[in-house]
CSV table of C-alpha atoms and ligand atoms in Angstrom, one decimal:
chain,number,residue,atom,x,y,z
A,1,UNK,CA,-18.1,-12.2,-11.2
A,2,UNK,CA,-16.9,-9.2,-9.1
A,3,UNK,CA,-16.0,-5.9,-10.7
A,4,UNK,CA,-13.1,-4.8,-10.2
A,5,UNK,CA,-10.7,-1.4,-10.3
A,6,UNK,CA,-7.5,-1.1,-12.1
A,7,UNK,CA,-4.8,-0.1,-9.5
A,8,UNK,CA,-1.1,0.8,-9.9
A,9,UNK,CA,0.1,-1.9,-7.1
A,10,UNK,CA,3.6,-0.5,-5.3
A,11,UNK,CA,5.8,-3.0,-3.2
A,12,UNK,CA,9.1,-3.5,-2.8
A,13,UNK,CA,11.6,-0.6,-2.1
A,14,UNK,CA,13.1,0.7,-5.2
A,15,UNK,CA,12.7,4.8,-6.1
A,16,UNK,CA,9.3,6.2,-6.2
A,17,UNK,CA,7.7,9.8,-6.8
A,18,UNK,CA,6.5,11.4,-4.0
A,19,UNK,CA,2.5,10.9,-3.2
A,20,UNK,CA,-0.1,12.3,-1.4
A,21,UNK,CA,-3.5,10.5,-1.1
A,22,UNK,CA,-6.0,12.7,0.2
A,23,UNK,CA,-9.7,11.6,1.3
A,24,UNK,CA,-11.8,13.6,3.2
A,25,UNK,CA,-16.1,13.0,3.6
A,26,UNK,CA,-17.6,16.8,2.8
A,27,UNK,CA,-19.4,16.2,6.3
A,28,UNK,CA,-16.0,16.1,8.0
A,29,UNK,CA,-14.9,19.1,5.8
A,30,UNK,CA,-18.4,20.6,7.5
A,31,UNK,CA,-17.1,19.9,10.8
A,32,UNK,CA,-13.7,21.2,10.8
A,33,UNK,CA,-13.7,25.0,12.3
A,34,UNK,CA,-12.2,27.8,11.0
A,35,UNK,CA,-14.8,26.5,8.3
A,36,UNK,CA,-13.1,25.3,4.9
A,37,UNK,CA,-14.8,25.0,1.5
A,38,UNK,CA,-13.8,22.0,-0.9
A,39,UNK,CA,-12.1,24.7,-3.2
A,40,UNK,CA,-10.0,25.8,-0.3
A,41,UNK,CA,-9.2,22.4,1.0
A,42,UNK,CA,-7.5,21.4,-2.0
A,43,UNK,CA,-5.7,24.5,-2.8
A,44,UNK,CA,-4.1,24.5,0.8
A,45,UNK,CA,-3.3,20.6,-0.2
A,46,UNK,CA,-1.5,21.5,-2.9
A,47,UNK,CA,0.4,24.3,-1.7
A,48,UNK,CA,1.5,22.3,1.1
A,49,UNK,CA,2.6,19.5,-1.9
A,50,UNK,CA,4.2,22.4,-3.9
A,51,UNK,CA,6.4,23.9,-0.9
A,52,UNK,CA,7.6,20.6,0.5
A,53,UNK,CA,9.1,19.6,-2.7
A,54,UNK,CA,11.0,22.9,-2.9
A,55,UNK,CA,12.2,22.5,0.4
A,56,UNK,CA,13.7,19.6,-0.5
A,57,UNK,CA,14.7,19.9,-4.2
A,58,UNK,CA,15.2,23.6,-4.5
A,59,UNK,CA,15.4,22.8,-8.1
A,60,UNK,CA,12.2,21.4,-8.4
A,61,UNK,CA,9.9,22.2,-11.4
A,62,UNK,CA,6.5,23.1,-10.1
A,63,UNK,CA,4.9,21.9,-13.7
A,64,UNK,CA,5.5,18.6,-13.3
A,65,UNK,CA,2.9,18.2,-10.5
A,66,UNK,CA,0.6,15.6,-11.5
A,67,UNK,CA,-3.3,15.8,-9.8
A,68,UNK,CA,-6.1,13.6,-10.1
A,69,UNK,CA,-9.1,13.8,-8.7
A,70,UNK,CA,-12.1,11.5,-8.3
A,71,UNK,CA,-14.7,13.7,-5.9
A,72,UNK,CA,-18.2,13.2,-5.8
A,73,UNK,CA,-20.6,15.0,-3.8
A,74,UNK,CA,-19.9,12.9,-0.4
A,75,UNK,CA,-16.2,12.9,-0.2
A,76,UNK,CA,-13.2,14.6,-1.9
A,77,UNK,CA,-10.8,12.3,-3.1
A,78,UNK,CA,-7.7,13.8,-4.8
A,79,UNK,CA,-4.0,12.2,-5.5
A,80,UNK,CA,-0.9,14.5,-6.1
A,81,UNK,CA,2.3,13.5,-7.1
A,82,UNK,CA,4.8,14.8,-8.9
A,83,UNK,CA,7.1,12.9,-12.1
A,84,UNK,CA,9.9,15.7,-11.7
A,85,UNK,CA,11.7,13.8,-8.9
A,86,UNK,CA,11.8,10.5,-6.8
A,87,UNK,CA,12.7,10.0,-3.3
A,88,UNK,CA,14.8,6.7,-2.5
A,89,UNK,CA,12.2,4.6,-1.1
A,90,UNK,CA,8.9,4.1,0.7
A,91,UNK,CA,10.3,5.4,4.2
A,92,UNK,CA,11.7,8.2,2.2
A,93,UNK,CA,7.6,9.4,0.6
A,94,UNK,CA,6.0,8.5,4.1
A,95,UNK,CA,8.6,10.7,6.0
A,96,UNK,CA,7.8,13.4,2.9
A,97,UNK,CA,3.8,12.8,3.6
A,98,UNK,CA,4.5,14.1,7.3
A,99,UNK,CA,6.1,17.0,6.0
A,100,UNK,CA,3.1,18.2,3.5
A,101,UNK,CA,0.5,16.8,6.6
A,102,UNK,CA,2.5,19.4,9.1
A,103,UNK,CA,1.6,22.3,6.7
A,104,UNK,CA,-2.0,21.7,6.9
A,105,UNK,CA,-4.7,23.7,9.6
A,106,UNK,CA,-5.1,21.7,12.3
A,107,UNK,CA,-8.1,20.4,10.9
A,108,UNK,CA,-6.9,18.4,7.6
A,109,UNK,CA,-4.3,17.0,9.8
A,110,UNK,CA,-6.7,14.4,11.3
A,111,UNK,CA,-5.9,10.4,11.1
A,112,UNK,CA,-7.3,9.1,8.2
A,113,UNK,CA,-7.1,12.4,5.5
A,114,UNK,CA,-4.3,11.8,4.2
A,115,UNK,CA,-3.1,7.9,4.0
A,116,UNK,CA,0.7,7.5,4.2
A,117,UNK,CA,2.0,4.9,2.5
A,118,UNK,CA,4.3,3.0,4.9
A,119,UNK,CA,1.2,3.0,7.2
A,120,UNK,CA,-1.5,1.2,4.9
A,121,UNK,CA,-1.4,-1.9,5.9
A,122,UNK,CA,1.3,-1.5,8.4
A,123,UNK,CA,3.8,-1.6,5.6
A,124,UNK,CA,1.6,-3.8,3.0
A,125,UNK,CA,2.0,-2.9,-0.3
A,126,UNK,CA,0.3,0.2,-1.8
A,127,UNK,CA,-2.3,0.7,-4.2
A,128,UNK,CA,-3.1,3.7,-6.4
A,129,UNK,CA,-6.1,3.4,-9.3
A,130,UNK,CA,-5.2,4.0,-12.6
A,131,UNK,CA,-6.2,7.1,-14.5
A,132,UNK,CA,-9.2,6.8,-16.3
A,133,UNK,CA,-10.9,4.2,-14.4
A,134,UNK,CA,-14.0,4.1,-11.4
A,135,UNK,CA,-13.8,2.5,-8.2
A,136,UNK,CA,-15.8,-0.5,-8.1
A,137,UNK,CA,-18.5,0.2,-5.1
A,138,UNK,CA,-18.9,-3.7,-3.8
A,139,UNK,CA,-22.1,-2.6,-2.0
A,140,UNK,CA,-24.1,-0.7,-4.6
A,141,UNK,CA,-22.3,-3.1,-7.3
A,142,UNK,CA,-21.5,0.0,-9.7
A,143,UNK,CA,-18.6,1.4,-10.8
A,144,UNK,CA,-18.3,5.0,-8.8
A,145,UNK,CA,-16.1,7.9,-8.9
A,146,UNK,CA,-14.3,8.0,-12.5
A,147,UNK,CA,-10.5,9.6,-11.4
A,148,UNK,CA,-9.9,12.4,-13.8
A,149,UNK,CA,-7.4,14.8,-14.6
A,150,UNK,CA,-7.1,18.2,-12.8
A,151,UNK,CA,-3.4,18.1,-14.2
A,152,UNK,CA,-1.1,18.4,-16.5
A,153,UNK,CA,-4.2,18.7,-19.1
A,154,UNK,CA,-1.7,17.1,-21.7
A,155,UNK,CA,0.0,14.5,-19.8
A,156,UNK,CA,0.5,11.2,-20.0
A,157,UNK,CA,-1.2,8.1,-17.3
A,158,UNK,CA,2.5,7.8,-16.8
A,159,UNK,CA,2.5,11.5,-15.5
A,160,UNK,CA,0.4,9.6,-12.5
A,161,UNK,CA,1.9,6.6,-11.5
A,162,UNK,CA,3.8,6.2,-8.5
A,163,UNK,CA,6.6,4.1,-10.0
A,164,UNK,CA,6.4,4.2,-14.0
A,165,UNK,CA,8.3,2.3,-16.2
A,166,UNK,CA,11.5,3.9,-17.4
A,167,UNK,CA,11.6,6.4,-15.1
A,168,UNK,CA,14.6,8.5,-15.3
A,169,UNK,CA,13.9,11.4,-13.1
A,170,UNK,CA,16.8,12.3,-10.5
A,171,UNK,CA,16.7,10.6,-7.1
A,172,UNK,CA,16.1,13.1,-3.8
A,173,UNK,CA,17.1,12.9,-0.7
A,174,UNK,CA,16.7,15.5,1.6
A,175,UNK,CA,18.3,15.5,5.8
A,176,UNK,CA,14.3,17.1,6.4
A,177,UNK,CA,13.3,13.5,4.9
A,178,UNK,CA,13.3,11.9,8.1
A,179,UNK,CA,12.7,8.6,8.3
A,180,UNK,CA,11.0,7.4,12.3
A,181,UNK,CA,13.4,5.8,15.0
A,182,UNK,CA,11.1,2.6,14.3
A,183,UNK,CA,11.7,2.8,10.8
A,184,UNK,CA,15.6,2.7,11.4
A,185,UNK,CA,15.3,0.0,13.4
A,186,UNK,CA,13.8,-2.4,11.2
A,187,UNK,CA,16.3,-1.4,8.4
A,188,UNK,CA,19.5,-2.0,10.4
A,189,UNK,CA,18.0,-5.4,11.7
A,190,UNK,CA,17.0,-6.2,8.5
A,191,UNK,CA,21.0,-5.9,7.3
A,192,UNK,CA,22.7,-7.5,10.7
A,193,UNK,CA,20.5,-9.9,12.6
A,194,UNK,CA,19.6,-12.9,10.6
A,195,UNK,CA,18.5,-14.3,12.8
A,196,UNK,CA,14.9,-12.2,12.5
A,197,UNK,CA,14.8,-14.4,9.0
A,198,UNK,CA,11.7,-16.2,9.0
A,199,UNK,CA,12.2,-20.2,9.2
A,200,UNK,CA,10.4,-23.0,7.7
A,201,UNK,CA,9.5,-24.0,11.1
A,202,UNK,CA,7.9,-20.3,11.7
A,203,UNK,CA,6.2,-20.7,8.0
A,204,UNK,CA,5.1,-23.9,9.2
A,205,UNK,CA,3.6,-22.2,12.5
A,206,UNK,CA,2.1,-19.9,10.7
A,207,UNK,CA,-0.1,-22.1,8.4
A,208,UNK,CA,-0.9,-24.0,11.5
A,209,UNK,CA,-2.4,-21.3,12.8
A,210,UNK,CA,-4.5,-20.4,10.0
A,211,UNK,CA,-6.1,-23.8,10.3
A,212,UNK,CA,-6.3,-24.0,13.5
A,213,UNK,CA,-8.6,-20.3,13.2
A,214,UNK,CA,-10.8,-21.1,10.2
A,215,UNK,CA,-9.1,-19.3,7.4
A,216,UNK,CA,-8.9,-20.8,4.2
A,217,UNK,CA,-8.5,-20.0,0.5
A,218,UNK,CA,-5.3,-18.4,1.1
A,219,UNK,CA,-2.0,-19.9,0.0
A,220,UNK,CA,0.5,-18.7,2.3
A,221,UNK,CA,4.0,-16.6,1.5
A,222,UNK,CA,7.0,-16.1,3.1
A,223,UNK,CA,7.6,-12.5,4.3
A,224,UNK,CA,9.5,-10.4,1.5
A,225,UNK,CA,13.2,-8.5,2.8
A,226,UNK,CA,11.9,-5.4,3.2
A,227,UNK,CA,8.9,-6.5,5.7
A,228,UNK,CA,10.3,-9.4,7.2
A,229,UNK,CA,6.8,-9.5,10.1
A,230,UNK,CA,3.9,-9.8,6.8
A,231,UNK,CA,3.2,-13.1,5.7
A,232,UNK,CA,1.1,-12.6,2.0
A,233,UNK,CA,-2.2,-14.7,1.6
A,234,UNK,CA,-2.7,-14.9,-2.1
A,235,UNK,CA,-6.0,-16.2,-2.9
A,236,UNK,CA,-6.5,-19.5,-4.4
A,237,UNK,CA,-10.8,-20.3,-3.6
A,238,UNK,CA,-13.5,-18.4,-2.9
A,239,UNK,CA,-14.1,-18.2,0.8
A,240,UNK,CA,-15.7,-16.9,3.8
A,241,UNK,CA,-14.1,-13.3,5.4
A,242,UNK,CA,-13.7,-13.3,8.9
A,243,UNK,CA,-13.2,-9.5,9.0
A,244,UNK,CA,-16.0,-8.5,6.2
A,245,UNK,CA,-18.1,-11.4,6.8
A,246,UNK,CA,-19.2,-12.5,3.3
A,247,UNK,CA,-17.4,-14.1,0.7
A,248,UNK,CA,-14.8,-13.2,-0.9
A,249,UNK,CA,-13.8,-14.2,-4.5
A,250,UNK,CA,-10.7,-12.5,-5.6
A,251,UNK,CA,-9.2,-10.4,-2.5
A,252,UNK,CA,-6.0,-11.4,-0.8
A,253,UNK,CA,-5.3,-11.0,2.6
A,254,UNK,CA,-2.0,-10.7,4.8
A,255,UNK,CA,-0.6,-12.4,8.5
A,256,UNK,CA,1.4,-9.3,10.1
A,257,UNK,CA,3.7,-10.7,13.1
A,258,UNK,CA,4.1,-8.6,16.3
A,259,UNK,CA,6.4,-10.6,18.7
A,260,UNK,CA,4.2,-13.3,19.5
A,261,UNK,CA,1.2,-12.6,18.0
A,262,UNK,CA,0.3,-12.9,14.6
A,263,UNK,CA,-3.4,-11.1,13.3
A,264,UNK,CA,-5.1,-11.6,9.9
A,265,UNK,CA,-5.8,-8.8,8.0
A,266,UNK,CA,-8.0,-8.4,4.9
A,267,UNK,CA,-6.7,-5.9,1.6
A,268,UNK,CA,-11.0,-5.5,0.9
A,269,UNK,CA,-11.8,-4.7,4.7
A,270,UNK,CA,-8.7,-2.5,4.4
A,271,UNK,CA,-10.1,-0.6,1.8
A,272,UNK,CA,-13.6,-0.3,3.2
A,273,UNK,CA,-12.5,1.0,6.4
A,274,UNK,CA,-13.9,4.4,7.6
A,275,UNK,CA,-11.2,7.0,7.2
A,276,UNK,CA,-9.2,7.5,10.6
A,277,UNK,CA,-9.9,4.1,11.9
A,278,UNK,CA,-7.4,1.6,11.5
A,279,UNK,CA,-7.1,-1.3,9.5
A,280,UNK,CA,-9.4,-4.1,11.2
A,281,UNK,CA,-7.8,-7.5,11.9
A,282,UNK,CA,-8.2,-10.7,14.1
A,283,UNK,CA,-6.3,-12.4,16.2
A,284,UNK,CA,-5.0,-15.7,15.3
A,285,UNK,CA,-5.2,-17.4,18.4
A,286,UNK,CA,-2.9,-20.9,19.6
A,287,UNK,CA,-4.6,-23.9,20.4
A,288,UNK,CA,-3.0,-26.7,22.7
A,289,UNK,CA,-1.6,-28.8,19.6
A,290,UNK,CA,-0.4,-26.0,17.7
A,291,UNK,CA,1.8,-24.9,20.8
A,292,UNK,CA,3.2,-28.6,21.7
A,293,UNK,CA,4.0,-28.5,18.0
A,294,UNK,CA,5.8,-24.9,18.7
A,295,UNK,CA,7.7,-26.2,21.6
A,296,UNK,CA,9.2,-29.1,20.4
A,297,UNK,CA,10.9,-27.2,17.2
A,298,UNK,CA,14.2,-26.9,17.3
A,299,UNK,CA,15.0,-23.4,18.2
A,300,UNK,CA,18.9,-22.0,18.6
A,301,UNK,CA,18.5,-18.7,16.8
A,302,UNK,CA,14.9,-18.0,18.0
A,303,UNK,CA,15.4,-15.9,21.1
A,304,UNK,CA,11.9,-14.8,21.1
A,305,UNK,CA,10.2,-18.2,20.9
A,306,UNK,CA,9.3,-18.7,24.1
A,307,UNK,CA,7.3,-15.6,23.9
A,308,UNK,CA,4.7,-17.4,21.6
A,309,UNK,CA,4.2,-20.0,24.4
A,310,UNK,CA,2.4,-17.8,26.8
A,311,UNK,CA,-1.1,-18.6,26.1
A,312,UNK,CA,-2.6,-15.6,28.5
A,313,UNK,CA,-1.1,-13.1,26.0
B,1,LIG,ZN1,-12.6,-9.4,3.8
């Protein structure tokens, strides 16, 4: 069997803590001019943590910033967060991410430093590892990278999780919290077009197509509310990855819808990916049958259906 990590999994759109994941390879850290050291990189990180949240919570108590670390001598890996406030949803933290990113030198601001979380995935659900715990390197087959404690000394794993259990700390928001145009758009659709609701017909579609491309183990969800375009693949059999190309055993996957075409993404290649590269995918193409099939549903709300039709796209 495949080791595995433990990981804090965040979906869905209740309050969270603010977060910032921060990954950098030392050779990058090399590269970036005026030159950095590691000791200076994450001091500038967390100042840049420490003043956003007093910018937007003048109240905020600076003890209760939470940092763990899981660095090795290739790449510094640190997560900050703090348990003395949450923010009203994921929109909320990734508008509060930009915020901290925008007070780094030019040179920690790079794609792929510091993750945001409405971006991993586009909008997939987030993971953060438990306390205590290694990542599981699938290459090398060893447990790496043990994330440890910088601070409090004396808190609790609950002092680092995104979204604890009985969480009473006061909700934030903050008019410097602002959430993208995009963003807004999806909400307000979300609320007054239902017509964006996915069908069984487009459900049906959708497992057509991951026939008709080869990709199996899966069983197929419907998209949740709050990301009406991501159709889950939870994983019922071991099976071959498209995107990784070897087997997988226990990792789940995801369709994400974009207008009229829908791409398969992978939560392991996800993971793997080099920092500042973005999440690889492929595209489910439409064969003849599948689009006769498409054509001859019965379609009122769809306004966007015959989009899917054009086969050139
Ligand atoms: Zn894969």
């Amino acid at each position: 069997r495949e080791g595995h990590s433990l990981h804090e999994i965040i979906d869905g759109d209740e309050p969270l803590r603010p977060i910032i994941d921060f990954d950098l390879l030392v050779e990058a850290l090399n590269a970036i001019t005026p030159k950095l050291s590691s000791g200076q990189a994450k001091n500038l990180l967390c100042r840049a943590f420490r003043d956003t949240c007093l910018e937007i919570f003048p109240e905020w108590d600076k003890e209760t910033m939470s940092i763990a670390e899981s660095s090795d001598e290739k790449k510094i890996s640190l997560h900050v967060l703090t348990f003395g406030m949450r923010l009203p949803n994921i929109a909320k933290v990734s508008a509060f991410t930009e915020l901290v990113r925008k007070k780094l030198p030019a040179g920690l601001q790079k794609k792929g430093i510091i993750d945001n979380i409405a971006n991993i995935g586009s909008f997939k659900s987030f993971s953060l590892r438990i306390l205590g715990t290694p990542k599981y390197d699938k290459k090398t087959d060893k447990h790496v990278r043990i994330k440890k404690v910088i601070r409090p000394k004396d808190g609790s794993i609950f002092d680092f999780m995104i979204r604890p259990p009985n969480d009473d700390s006061r909700v934030i928001d903050s008019p410097l919290l602002v959430v993208p145009e995009s963003e807004v758009n999806r909400c307000s659709k979300e609320n007054n077009d239902t017509s964006s609701e996915t069908t069984q017909a487009d459900f049906d579609f959708v497992e057509s197509l991951l026939g008709e491309n080869g990709i199996e183990g899966y069983t197929l969800s419907f998209p949740s509310d709050n990301i009406p375009d991501l159709f889950p693949l939870t994983r019922n059999s071991p099976s071959h990855c498209p995107i990784c190309d070897r087997e997988h055993e226990s990792d789940n996957g995801y369709i994400l819808r974009n207008k009229k075409t829908y791409r398969f993404y992978c939560y392991c290649a996800n993971h793997e990916r080099e920092p500042g590269t973005r999440n690889p995918s492929v595209k489910l193409t439409i064969s003849e049958t599948a689009l006769q099939r498409e054509q001859k549903l019965p379609s009122p709300t769809k306004l966007d259906r015959s989009k899917i039709s054009d086969p050139n796209d």
